[in-house]
Amino acid sequence: MHLTKKQTKKAEFPLQTRKQLFRIHRNHICFVRFILEAYDGIALMRTLDAKKGIVEIMTAPGCADEVDEILVDLRHQIPIVQLSD
C-alpha cells in the first residue's frame, strides 16, 4: 500500500499547535520562557496568571517530542506541574 504525499505528511506531523497549561513557581517563569525561546521556533509560552504561576505552552506542529524532553529535563531542576493535556 502506497501513501500519497498528503497522507504521508499527515502521518508524520500533527497539523495543529498543541496547547498545554502548567503551574510553575512565579520565580521560574522567565527562566522556563528563556529556555523554550532558545530552541527557536518549537514552542511559545505565555503567562496566564503570574501570581498563581499558570502558563500556557504552545508547541509547534511536529515538535511535541522535543518540547516534552525539554520539560522533563527542566523538571529535574524546578517543579513544573502539568494542568492540562
Backbone as numpy.savetxt, mean C-alpha at the origin, in Angstrom:
# Nx Ny Nz CAx CAy CAz Cx Cy Cz
-4.61 -24.12 -24.87 -5.45 -22.94 -24.87 -4.57 -21.69 -24.87
-4.84 -20.79 -25.77 -4.07 -19.55 -25.89 -4.91 -18.37 -25.43
-4.27 -17.49 -24.68 -4.95 -16.28 -24.21 -4.65 -15.13 -25.15
-5.64 -14.26 -25.34 -5.39 -13.05 -26.11 -4.54 -12.10 -25.28
-3.99 -11.07 -25.91 -3.18 -10.09 -25.18 -3.98 -9.46 -24.05
-5.23 -9.15 -24.32 -6.08 -8.52 -23.31 -6.29 -9.45 -22.11
-6.54 -10.73 -22.38 -6.73 -11.70 -21.30 -5.44 -11.89 -20.51
-4.29 -11.90 -21.19 -3.01 -12.06 -20.52 -2.75 -10.89 -19.58
-3.01 -9.67 -20.04 -2.79 -8.50 -19.20 -3.68 -8.54 -17.96
-4.92 -8.95 -18.12 -5.82 -9.03 -16.97 -5.34 -10.06 -15.96
-4.78 -11.15 -16.45 -4.30 -12.21 -15.56 -3.07 -11.77 -14.78
-2.25 -10.91 -15.38 -0.99 -10.50 -14.76 -1.17 -9.41 -13.71
-1.97 -8.41 -14.00 -2.08 -7.25 -13.12 -3.53 -6.88 -12.86
-3.86 -6.58 -11.62 -5.20 -6.04 -11.37 -5.27 -4.64 -11.99
-6.45 -4.24 -12.41 -6.59 -2.97 -13.10 -6.96 -1.82 -12.18
-7.30 -2.12 -10.94 -7.72 -1.06 -10.03 -6.71 -0.86 -8.91
-6.69 0.36 -8.42 -5.85 0.69 -7.28 -6.43 0.05 -6.02
-5.56 -0.58 -5.24 -5.99 -1.19 -3.97 -5.94 -0.12 -2.88
-7.02 0.00 -2.13 -7.08 0.97 -1.03 -7.24 0.22 0.28
-6.37 0.55 1.25 -6.41 -0.09 2.56 -6.26 0.96 3.65
-6.92 0.71 4.78 -6.80 1.59 5.93 -5.90 0.95 6.98
-5.08 1.79 7.63 -4.17 1.34 8.66 -4.18 2.32 9.82
-3.80 1.82 10.99 -3.56 2.69 12.14 -2.07 2.65 12.42
-1.47 3.84 12.43 -0.04 4.00 12.69 0.09 5.10 13.74
0.95 4.91 14.71 1.13 5.98 15.71 1.47 7.27 14.97
0.86 8.35 15.39 1.01 9.61 14.66 2.45 10.08 14.55
3.31 9.68 15.46 4.73 10.05 15.36 5.44 9.35 14.21
4.83 8.29 13.67 5.47 7.51 12.62 4.84 7.72 11.24
3.79 8.52 11.15 3.09 8.70 9.88 4.02 9.24 8.80
4.78 10.27 9.10 5.69 10.85 8.10 6.76 9.85 7.67
7.28 9.09 8.61 8.30 8.09 8.30 7.76 7.07 7.29
6.56 6.54 7.55 5.98 5.55 6.64 5.70 6.18 5.27
5.19 7.40 5.26 4.93 8.09 3.99 6.23 8.25 3.19
7.31 8.66 3.84 8.58 8.84 3.14 9.13 7.53 2.61
8.97 6.46 3.37 9.43 5.14 2.89 8.66 4.75 1.63
7.33 4.90 1.66 6.54 4.54 0.48 6.87 5.43 -0.72
7.10 6.71 -0.47 7.45 7.63 -1.56 8.81 7.30 -2.17
9.69 6.70 -1.39 11.01 6.33 -1.89 10.91 5.26 -2.98
9.86 4.45 -2.93 9.59 3.45 -3.96 8.67 4.10 -4.98
9.24 4.87 -5.84 8.54 5.76 -6.75 7.41 5.08 -7.53
6.20 5.55 -7.31 5.06 5.14 -8.11 4.32 3.89 -7.68
4.74 3.22 -6.60 4.03 1.99 -6.25 2.87 2.22 -5.29
2.92 3.30 -4.51 1.84 3.55 -3.55 1.84 5.01 -3.12
0.67 5.45 -2.71 0.49 6.76 -2.11 -0.16 6.56 -0.75
0.16 7.45 0.16 -0.46 7.38 1.48 -1.04 8.74 1.82
-2.25 8.73 2.36 -2.84 9.98 2.84 -3.35 9.77 4.26
-3.26 10.82 5.03 -3.69 10.78 6.42 -5.16 11.16 6.49
-5.97 10.28 7.06 -7.40 10.55 7.20 -7.72 11.18 8.55
-7.01 10.74 9.60 -7.21 11.28 10.95 -5.86 11.25 11.67
-5.20 12.38 11.71 -3.85 12.45 12.29 -3.84 12.11 13.78
-4.85 12.57 14.52 -4.88 12.31 15.96 -5.00 10.82 16.27
-5.81 10.11 15.48 -6.00 8.68 15.69 -4.98 7.83 14.92
-4.23 8.47 14.04 -3.23 7.73 13.26 -3.82 6.89 12.15
-4.97 7.30 11.62 -5.62 6.55 10.55 -5.13 7.06 9.20
-4.59 6.13 8.42 -4.08 6.48 7.09 -4.66 5.53 6.05
-4.69 6.00 4.82 -5.10 5.16 3.70 -3.90 4.99 2.78
-3.62 3.75 2.43 -2.54 3.47 1.49 -3.18 2.98 0.20
-2.89 3.69 -0.88 -3.42 3.36 -2.20 -2.29 2.75 -3.02
-2.44 1.48 -3.35 -1.40 0.73 -4.05 -1.70 0.69 -5.53
-0.70 1.01 -6.34 -0.85 1.00 -7.79 -1.10 -0.42 -8.29
-1.86 -0.55 -9.39 -2.10 -1.87 -9.97 -0.79 -2.60 -10.24
-0.74 -3.86 -9.83 0.44 -4.69 -10.05 1.54 -4.55 -9.02
1.34 -3.70 -8.01 2.39 -3.45 -7.02 2.05 -3.95 -5.62
0.98 -4.70 -5.49 0.52 -5.13 -4.17 1.57 -5.96 -3.42
2.23 -6.87 -4.12 3.23 -7.71 -3.45 4.37 -6.88 -2.88
4.84 -5.89 -3.66 5.94 -5.05 -3.20 5.54 -4.23 -1.98
4.34 -3.65 -2.03 3.87 -2.84 -0.90 3.68 -3.72 0.33
3.14 -4.91 0.14 2.97 -5.83 1.28 4.32 -6.16 1.92
5.35 -6.38 1.10 6.69 -6.67 1.63 7.24 -5.49 2.42
7.03 -4.30 1.91 7.50 -3.09 2.61 6.80 -2.98 3.96
5.49 -3.19 3.98 4.74 -3.08 5.24 5.14 -4.15 6.24
5.40 -5.36 5.76 5.87 -6.42 6.66 7.19 -6.01 7.29
8.09 -5.47 6.49 9.39 -5.02 7.01 9.22 -3.88 8.00
8.36 -2.92 7.69 8.13 -1.79 8.59 7.54 -2.24 9.93
6.73 -3.29 9.89 6.10 -3.79 11.13 7.14 -4.34 12.11
8.33 -4.66 11.63 9.40 -5.09 12.53 9.95 -3.90 13.33
9.71 -2.68 12.83 10.24 -1.48 13.47 9.18 -0.68 14.22
7.97 -0.63 13.66 6.91 0.17 14.27 5.58 -0.60 14.20
4.67 -0.34 15.14 3.37 -1.01 15.07 2.51 -0.41 13.96
2.03 -1.28 13.08 1.12 -0.90 12.01 -0.05 -1.88 12.07
-1.25 -1.36 12.26 -2.44 -2.20 12.37 -3.30 -2.00 11.13
-3.57 -3.09 10.43 -4.43 -3.00 9.25 -5.88 -2.98 9.70
-6.64 -1.99 9.21 -8.04 -1.83 9.59 -9.00 -2.34 8.53
-8.55 -2.41 7.28 -9.40 -2.91 6.19 -8.53 -3.55 5.12
-9.19 -4.37 4.29 -8.48 -5.02 3.17 -8.45 -4.13 1.96
